[in-house]
PDB file of C-alpha atoms in Angstrom:
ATOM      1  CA  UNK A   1     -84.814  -6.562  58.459  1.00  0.00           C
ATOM      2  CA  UNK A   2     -83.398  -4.543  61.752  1.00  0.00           C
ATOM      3  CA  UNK A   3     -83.907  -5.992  65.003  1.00  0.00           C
ATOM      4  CA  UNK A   4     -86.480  -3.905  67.064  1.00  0.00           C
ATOM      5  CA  UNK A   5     -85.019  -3.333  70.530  1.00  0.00           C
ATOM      6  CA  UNK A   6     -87.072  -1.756  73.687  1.00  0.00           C
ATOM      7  CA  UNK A   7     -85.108   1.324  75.388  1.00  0.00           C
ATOM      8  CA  UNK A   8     -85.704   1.350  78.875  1.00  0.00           C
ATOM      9  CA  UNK A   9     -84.865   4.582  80.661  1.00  0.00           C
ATOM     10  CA  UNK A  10     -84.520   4.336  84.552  1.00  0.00           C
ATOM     11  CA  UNK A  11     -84.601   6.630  87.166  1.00  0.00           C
ATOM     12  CA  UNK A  12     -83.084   6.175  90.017  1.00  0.00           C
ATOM     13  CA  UNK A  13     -82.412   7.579  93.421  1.00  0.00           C
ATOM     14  CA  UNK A  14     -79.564   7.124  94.827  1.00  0.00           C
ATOM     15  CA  UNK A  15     -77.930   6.678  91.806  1.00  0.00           C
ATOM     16  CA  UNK A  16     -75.349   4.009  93.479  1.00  0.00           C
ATOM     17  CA  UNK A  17     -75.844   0.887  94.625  1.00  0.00           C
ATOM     18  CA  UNK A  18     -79.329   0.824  93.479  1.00  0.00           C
ATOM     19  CA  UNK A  19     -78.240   1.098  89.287  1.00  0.00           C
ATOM     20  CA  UNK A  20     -75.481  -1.574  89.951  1.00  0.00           C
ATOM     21  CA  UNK A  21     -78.532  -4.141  91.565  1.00  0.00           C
ATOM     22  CA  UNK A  22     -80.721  -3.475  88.550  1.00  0.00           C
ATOM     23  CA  UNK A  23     -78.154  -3.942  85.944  1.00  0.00           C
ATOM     24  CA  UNK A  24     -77.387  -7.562  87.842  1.00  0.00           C
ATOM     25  CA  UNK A  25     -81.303  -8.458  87.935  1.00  0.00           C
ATOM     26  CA  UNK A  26     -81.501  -6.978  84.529  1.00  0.00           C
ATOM     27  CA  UNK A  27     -78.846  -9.014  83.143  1.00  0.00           C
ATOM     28  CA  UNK A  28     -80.520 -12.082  84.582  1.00  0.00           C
ATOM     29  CA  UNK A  29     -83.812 -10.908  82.601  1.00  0.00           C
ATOM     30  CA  UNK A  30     -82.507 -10.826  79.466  1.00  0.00           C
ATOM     31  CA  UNK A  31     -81.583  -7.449  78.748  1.00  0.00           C
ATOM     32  CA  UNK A  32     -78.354  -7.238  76.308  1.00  0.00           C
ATOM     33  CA  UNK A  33     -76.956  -3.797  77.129  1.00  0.00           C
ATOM     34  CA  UNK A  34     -76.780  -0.658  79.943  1.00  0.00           C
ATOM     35  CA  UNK A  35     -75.683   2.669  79.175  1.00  0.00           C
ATOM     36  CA  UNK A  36     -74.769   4.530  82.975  1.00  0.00           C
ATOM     37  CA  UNK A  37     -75.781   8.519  83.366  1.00  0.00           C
ATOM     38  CA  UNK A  38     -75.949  10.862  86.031  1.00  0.00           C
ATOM     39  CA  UNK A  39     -79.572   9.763  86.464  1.00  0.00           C
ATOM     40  CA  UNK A  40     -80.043   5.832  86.493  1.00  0.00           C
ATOM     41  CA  UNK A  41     -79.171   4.000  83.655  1.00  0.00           C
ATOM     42  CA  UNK A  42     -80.396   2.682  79.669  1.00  0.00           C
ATOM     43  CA  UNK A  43     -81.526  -0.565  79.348  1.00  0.00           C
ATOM     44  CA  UNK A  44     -82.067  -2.579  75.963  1.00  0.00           C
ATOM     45  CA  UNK A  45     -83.741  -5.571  75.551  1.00  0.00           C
ATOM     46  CA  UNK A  46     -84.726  -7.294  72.228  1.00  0.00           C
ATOM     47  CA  UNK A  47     -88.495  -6.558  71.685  1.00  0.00           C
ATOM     48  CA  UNK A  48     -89.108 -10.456  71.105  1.00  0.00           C
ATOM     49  CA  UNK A  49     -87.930 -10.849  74.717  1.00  0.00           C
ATOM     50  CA  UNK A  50     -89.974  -8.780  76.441  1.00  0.00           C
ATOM     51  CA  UNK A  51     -92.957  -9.728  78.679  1.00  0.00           C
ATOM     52  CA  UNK A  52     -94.759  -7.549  80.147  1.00  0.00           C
ATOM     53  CA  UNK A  53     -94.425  -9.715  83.326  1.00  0.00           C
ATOM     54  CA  UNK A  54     -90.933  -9.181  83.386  1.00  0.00           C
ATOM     55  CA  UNK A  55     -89.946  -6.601  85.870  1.00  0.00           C
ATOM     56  CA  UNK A  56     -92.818  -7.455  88.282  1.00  0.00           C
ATOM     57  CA  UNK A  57     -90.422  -9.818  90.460  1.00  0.00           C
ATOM     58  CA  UNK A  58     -87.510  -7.338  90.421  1.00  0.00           C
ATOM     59  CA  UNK A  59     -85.823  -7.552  94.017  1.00  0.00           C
ATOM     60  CA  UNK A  60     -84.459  -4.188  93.842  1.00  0.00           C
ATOM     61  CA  UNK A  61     -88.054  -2.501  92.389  1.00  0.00           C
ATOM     62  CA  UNK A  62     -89.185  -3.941  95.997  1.00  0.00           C
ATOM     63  CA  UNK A  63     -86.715  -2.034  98.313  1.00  0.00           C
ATOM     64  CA  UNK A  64     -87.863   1.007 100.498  1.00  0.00           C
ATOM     65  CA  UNK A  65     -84.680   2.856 100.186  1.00  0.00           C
ATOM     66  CA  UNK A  66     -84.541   2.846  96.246  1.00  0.00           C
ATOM     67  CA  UNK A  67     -86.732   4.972  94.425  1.00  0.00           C
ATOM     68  CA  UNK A  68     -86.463   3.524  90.864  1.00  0.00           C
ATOM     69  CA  UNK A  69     -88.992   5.075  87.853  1.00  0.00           C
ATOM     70  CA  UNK A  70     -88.849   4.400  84.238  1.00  0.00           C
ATOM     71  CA  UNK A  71     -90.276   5.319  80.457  1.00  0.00           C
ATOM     72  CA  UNK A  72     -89.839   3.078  77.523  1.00  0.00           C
ATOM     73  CA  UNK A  73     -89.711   2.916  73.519  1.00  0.00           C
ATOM     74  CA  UNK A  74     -88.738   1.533  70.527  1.00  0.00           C
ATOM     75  CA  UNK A  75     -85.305   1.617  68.808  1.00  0.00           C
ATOM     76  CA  UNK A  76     -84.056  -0.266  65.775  1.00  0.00           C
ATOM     77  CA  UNK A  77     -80.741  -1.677  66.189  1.00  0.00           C
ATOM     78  CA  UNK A  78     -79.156   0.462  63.344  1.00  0.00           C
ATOM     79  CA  UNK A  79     -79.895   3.734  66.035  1.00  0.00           C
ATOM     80  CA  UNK A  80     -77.821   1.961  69.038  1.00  0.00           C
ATOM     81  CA  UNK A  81     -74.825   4.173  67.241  1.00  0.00           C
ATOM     82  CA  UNK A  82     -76.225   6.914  67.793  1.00  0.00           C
ATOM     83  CA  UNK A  83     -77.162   6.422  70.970  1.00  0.00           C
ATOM     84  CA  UNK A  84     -74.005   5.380  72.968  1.00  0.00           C
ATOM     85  CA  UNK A  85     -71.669   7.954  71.143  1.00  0.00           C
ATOM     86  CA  UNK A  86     -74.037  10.211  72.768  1.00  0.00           C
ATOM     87  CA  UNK A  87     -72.771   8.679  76.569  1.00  0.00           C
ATOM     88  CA  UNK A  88     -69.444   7.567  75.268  1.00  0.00           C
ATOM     89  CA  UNK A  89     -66.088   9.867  75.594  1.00  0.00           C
ATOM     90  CA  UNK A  90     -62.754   8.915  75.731  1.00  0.00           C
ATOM     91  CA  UNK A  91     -60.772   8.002  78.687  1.00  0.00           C
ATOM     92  CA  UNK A  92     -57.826   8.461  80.264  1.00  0.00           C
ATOM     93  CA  UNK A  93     -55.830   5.642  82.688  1.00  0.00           C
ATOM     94  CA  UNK A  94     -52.598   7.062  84.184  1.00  0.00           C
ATOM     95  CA  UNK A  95     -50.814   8.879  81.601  1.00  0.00           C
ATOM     96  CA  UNK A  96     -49.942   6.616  79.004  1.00  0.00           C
ATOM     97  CA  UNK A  97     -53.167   4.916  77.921  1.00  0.00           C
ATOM     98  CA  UNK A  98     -56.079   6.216  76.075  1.00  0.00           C
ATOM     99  CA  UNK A  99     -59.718   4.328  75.867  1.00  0.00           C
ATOM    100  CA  UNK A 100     -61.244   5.745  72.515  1.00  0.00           C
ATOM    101  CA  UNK A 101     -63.945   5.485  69.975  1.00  0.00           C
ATOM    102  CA  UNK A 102     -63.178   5.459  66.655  1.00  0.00           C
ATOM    103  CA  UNK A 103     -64.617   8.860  66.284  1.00  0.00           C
ATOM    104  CA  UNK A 104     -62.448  10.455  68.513  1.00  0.00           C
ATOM    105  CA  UNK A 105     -59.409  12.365  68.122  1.00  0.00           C
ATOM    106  CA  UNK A 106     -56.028  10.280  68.445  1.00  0.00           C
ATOM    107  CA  UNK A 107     -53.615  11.806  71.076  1.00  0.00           C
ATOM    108  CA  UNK A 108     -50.400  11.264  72.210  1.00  0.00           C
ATOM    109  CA  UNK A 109     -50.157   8.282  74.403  1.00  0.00           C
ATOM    110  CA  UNK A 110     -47.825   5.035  74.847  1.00  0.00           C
ATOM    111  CA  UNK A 111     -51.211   2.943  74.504  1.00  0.00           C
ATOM    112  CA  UNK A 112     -54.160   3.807  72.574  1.00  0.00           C
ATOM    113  CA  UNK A 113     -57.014   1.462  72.294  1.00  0.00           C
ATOM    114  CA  UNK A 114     -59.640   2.332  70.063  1.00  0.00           C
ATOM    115  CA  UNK A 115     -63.268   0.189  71.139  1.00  0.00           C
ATOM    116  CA  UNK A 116     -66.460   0.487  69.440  1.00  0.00           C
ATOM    117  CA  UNK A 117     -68.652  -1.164  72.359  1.00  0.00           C
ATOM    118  CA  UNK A 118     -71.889  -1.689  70.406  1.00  0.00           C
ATOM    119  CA  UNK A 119     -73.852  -4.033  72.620  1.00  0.00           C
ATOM    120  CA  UNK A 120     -71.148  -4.998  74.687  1.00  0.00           C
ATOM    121  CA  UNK A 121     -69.289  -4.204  78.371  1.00  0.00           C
ATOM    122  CA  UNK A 122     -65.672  -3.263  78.635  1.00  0.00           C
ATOM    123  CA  UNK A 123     -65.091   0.937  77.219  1.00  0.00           C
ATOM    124  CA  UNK A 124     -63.488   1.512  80.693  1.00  0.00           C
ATOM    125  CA  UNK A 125     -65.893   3.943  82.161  1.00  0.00           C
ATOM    126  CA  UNK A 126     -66.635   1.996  84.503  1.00  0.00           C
ATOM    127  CA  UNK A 127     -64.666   1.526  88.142  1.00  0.00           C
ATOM    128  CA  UNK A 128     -64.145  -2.204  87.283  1.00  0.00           C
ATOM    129  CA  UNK A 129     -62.379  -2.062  83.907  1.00  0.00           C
ATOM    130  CA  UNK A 130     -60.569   0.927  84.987  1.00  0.00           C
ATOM    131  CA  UNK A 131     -59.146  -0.765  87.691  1.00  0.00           C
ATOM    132  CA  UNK A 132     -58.298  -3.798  85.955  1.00  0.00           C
ATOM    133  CA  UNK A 133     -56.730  -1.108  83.244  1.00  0.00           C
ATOM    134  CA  UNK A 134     -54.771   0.331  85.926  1.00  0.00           C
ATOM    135  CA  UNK A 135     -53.606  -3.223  87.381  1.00  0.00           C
ATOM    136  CA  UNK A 136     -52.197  -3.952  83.572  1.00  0.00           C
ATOM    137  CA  UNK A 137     -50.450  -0.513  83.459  1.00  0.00           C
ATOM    138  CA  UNK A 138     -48.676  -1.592  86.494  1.00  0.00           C
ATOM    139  CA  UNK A 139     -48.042  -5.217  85.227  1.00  0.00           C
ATOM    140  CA  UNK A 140     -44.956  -6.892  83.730  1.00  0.00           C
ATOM    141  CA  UNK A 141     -46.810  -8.527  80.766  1.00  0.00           C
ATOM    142  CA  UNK A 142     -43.765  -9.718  78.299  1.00  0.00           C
ATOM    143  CA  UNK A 143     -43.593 -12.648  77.080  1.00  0.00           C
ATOM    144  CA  UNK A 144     -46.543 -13.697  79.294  1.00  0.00           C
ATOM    145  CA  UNK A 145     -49.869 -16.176  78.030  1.00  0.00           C
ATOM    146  CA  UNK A 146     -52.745 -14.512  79.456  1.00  0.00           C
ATOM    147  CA  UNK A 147     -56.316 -14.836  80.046  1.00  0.00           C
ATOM    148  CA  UNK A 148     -59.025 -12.925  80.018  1.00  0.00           C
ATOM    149  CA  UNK A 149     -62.252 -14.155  81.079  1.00  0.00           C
ATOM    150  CA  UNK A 150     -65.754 -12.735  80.769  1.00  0.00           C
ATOM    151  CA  UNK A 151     -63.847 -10.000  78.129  1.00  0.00           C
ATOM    152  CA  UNK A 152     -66.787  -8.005  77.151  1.00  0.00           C
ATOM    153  CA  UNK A 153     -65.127  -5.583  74.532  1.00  0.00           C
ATOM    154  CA  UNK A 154     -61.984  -7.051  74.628  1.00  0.00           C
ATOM    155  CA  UNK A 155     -60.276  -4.473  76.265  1.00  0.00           C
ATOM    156  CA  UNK A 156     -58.428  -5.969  78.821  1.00  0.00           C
ATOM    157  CA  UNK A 157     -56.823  -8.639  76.344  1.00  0.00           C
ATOM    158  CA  UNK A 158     -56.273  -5.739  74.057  1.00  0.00           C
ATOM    159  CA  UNK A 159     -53.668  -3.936  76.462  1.00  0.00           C
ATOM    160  CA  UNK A 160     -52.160  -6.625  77.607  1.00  0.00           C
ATOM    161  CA  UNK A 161     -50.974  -7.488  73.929  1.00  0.00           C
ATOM    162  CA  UNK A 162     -49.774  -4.007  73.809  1.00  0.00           C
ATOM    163  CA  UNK A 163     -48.103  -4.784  76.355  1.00  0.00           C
ATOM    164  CA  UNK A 164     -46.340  -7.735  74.983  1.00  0.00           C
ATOM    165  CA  UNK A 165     -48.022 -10.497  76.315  1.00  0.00           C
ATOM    166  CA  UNK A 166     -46.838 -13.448  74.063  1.00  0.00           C
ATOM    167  CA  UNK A 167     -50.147 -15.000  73.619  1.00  0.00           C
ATOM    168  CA  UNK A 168     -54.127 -13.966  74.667  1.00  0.00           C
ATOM    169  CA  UNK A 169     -57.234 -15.967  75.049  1.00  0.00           C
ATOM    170  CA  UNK A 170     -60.426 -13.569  75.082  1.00  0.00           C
ATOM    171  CA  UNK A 171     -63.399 -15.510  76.653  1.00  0.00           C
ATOM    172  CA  UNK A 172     -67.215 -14.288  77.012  1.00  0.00           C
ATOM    173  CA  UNK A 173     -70.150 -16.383  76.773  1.00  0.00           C
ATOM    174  CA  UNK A 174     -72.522 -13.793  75.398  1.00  0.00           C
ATOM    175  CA  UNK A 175     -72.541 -13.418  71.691  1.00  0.00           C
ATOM    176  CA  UNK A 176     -72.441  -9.858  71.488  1.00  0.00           C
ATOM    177  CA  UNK A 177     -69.594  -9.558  73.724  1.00  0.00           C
ATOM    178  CA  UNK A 178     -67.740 -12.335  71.464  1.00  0.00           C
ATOM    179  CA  UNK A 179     -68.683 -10.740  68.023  1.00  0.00           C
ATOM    180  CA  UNK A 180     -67.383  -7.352  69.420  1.00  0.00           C
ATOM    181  CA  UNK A 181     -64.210  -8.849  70.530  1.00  0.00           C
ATOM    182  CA  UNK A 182     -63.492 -10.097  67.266  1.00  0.00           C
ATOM    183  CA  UNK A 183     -64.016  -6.399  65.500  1.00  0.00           C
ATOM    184  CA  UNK A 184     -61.731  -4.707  68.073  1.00  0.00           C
ATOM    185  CA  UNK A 185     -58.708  -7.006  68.744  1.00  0.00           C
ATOM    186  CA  UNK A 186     -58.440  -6.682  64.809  1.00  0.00           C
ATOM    187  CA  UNK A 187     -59.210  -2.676  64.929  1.00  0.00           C
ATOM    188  CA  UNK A 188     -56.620  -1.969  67.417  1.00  0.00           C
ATOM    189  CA  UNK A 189     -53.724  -4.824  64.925  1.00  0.00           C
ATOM    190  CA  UNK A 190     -54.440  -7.700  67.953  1.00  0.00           C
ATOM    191  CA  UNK A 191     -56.019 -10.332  65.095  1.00  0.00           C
ATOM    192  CA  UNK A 192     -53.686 -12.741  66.999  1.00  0.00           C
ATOM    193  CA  UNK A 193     -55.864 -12.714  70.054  1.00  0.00           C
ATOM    194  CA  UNK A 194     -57.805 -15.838  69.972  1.00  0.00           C
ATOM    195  CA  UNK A 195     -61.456 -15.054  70.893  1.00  0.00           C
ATOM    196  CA  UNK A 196     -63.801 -17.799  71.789  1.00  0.00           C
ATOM    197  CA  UNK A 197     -67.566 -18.126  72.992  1.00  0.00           C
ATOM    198  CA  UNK A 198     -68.029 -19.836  76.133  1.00  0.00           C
ATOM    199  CA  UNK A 199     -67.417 -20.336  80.072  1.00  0.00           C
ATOM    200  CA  UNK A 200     -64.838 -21.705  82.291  1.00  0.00           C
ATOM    201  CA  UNK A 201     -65.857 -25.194  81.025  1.00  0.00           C
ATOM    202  CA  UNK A 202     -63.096 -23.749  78.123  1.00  0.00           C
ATOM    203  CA  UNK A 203     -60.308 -23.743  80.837  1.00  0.00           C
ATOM    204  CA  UNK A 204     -60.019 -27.939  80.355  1.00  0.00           C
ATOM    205  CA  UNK A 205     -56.374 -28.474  80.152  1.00  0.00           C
ATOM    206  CA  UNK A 206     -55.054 -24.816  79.102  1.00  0.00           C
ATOM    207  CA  UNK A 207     -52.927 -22.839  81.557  1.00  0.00           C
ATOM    208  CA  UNK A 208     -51.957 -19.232  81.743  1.00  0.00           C
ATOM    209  CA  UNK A 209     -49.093 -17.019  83.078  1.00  0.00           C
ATOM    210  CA  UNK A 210     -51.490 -14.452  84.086  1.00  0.00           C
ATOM    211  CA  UNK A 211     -55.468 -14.376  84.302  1.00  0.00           C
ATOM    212  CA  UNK A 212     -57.959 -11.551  84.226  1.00  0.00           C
ATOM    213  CA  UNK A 213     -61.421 -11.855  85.488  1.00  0.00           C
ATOM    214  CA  UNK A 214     -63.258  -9.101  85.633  1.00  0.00           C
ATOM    215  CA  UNK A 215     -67.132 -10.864  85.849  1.00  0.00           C
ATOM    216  CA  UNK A 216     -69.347 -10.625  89.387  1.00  0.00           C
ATOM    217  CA  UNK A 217     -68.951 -11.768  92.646  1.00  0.00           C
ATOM    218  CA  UNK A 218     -71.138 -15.042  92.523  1.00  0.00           C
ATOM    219  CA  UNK A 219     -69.482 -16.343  89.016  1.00  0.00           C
ATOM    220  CA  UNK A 220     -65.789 -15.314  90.248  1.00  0.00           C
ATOM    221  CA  UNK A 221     -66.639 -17.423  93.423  1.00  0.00           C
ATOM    222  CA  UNK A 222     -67.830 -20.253  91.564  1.00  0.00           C
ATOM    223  CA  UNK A 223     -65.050 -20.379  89.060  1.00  0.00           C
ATOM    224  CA  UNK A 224     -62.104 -19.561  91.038  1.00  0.00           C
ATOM    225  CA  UNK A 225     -61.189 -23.130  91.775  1.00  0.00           C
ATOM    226  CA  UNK A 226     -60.833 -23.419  87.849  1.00  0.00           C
ATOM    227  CA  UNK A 227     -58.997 -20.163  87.726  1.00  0.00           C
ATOM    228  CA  UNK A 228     -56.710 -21.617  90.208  1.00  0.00           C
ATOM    229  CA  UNK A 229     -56.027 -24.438  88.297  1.00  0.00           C
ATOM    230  CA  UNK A 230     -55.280 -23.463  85.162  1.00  0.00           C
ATOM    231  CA  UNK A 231     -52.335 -20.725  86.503  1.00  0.00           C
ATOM    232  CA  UNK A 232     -48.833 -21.343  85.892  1.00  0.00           C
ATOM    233  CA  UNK A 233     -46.696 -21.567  88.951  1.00  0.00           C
ATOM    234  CA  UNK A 234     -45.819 -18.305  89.741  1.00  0.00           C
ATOM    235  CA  UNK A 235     -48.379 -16.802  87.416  1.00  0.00           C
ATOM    236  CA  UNK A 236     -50.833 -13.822  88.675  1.00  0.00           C
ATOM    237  CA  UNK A 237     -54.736 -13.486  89.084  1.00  0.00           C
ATOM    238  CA  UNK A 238     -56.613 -10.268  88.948  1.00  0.00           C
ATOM    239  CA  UNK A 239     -60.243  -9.797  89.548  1.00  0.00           C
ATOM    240  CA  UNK A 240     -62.665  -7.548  89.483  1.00  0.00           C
ATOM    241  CA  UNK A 241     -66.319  -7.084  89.732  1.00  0.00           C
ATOM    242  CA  UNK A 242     -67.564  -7.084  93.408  1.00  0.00           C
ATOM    243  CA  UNK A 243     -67.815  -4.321  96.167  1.00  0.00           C
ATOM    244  CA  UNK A 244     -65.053  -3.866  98.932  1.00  0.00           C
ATOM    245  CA  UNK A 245     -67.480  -6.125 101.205  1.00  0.00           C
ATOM    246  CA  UNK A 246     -67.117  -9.146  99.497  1.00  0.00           C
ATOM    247  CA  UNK A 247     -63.193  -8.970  99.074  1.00  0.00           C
ATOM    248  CA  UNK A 248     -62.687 -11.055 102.443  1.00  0.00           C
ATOM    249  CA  UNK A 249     -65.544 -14.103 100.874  1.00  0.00           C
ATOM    250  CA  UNK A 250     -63.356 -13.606  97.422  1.00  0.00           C
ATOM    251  CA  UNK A 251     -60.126 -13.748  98.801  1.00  0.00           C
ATOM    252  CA  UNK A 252     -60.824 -16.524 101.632  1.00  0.00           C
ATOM    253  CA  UNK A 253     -61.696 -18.672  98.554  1.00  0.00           C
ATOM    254  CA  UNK A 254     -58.725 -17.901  96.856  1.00  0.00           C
ATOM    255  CA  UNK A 255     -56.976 -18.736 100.108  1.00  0.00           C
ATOM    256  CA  UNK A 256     -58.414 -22.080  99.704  1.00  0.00           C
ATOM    257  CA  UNK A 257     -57.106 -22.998  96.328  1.00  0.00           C
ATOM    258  CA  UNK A 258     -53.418 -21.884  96.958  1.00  0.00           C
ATOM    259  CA  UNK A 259     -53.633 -18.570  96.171  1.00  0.00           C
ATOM    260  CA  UNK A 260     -52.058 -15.535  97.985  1.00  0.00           C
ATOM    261  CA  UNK A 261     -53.759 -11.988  98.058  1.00  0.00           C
ATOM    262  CA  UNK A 262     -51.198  -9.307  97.091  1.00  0.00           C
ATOM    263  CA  UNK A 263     -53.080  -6.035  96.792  1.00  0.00           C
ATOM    264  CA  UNK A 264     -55.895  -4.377  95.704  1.00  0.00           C
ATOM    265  CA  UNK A 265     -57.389  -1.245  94.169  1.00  0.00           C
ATOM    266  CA  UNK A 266     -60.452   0.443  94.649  1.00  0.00           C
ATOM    267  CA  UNK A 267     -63.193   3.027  93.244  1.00  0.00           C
ATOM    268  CA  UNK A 268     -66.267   3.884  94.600  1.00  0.00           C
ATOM    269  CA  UNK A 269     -67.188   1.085  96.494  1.00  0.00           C
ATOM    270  CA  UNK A 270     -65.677  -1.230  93.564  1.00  0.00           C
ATOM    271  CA  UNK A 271     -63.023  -3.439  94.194  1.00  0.00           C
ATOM    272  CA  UNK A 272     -60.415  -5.075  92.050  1.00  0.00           C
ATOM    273  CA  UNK A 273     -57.501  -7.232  93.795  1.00  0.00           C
ATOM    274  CA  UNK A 274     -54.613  -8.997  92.332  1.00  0.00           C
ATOM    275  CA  UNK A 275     -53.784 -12.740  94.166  1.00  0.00           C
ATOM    276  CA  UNK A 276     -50.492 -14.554  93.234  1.00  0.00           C
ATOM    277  CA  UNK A 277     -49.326 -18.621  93.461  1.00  0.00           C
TER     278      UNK A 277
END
């Protein structure tokens, strides 16, 4: 029997920050998955979830300078195919890596990852992962252990294998997120990523060489003490997943726990910086 998901369509105006806000208060509600378009954004959220109570306390829905208007249906799970090949088209980061479904053509590049997102976050698209992309491009990863936390697709932990990292630990506590990791570390010949359900609370005792962390501001604030902890001497963080306004609050908590801030990158508003010990 196929699991009946609602489609929520929203419309919004201005486009940016207002669709990053909802997807955060979204996420909070319950809803699995977001597809981004020049209009607003796709929402999905299993129809066993919903209440039709559920977007009444929306902070964002409450905000004078956001106009935000949506439709809704059904769609069986089966369809989500369908649907985000529709929105999904390969990418490009520099010149030697290529972000791909599995439906698109292969081309000539150093690195070519091949993702089939299904439910989960991570095809590049958007500023954060392309960023953190770019910072792995630009990264001496031989021979390293690395980390990545909160790994969505897998992505990130993908090219950094590639990129002959010795060992990777994939982390992401929602299921989706882990199941799809699992598929695409083995489609693009990773299997020897180790992917594992969870939080930070899976940091106990394990260190890394390098760590990638590409979650939200208030989680990355929370856990960075952990992060911190669990980095070889000499070993690199990068993070990602805030705006350029919260890089002083991120970084002055880095400060704190012996880290140094080294550079960063940025993309509309997004930021993604790289801190060293």
């Amino acid at each position: 029997m196929s699991l009946i998901y609602l489609e929520f369509d929203f419309k919004v105006k201005p486009v940016e920050p207002a669709s990053d806000i909802l997807m955060a208060e979204l996420g909070e509600l319950g809803f699995e998955s977001f597809v981004e378009n020049e209009e607003g954004l796709l929402a999905y959220i299993l129809k066993s979830e919903w209440k039709e109570q559920t977007l009444d306390d929306l902070f964002v829905l409450q905000q004078p300078d956001f106009e935000i208007t949506w439709t809704s249906k059904e769609i069986e799970q089966q369809n989500w195919n369908a649907e985000w090949e529709k929105n999904f088209h390969p990418i490009r980061v520099g010149d030697g890596c290529m972000v791909r479904a599995p439906f698109h053509a292969k081309e000539e590049v150093t690195f070519d990852i091949v993702i089939e997102p299904k439910m989960s976050f991570g095809t590049g698209h958007h500023e954060t992962t392309y960023m953190m992309l770019q910072h792995i491009l630009n990264t001496d990863f031989e021979g390293k252990s690395v980390l990545d936390m909160g790994c969505g697709t897998g992505v990130l932990a993908i090219l950094a294998k590639m990129k002959g990292a010795r060992s990777a630990d994939a982390i992401d506590i929602d299921e989706w997120c882990y199941l799809n990791s699992l598929e695409n570390v083995e489609r693009n010949n990773c299997a020897d990523i180790q992917v594992f359900q969870g939080d930070s609370s899976l940091l106990k005792g394990k260190k890394y060489d390098i760590i990638l962390a590409n979650i939200n501001r208030n989680i990355l604030l929370e856990d960075i003490p952990i992060y911190a902890n669990s980095l070889n001497k000499g070993g690199a963080l990068f993070l990602s997943g805030f705006y350029l306004e919260d890089l002083d609050a991120i970084s002055s908590k880095c400060a704190a726990h012996g880290l140094e801030f080294e550079k960063n990158l940025e993309k509309n508003r997004w930021v993604s910086a790289k801190y060293v010990n």
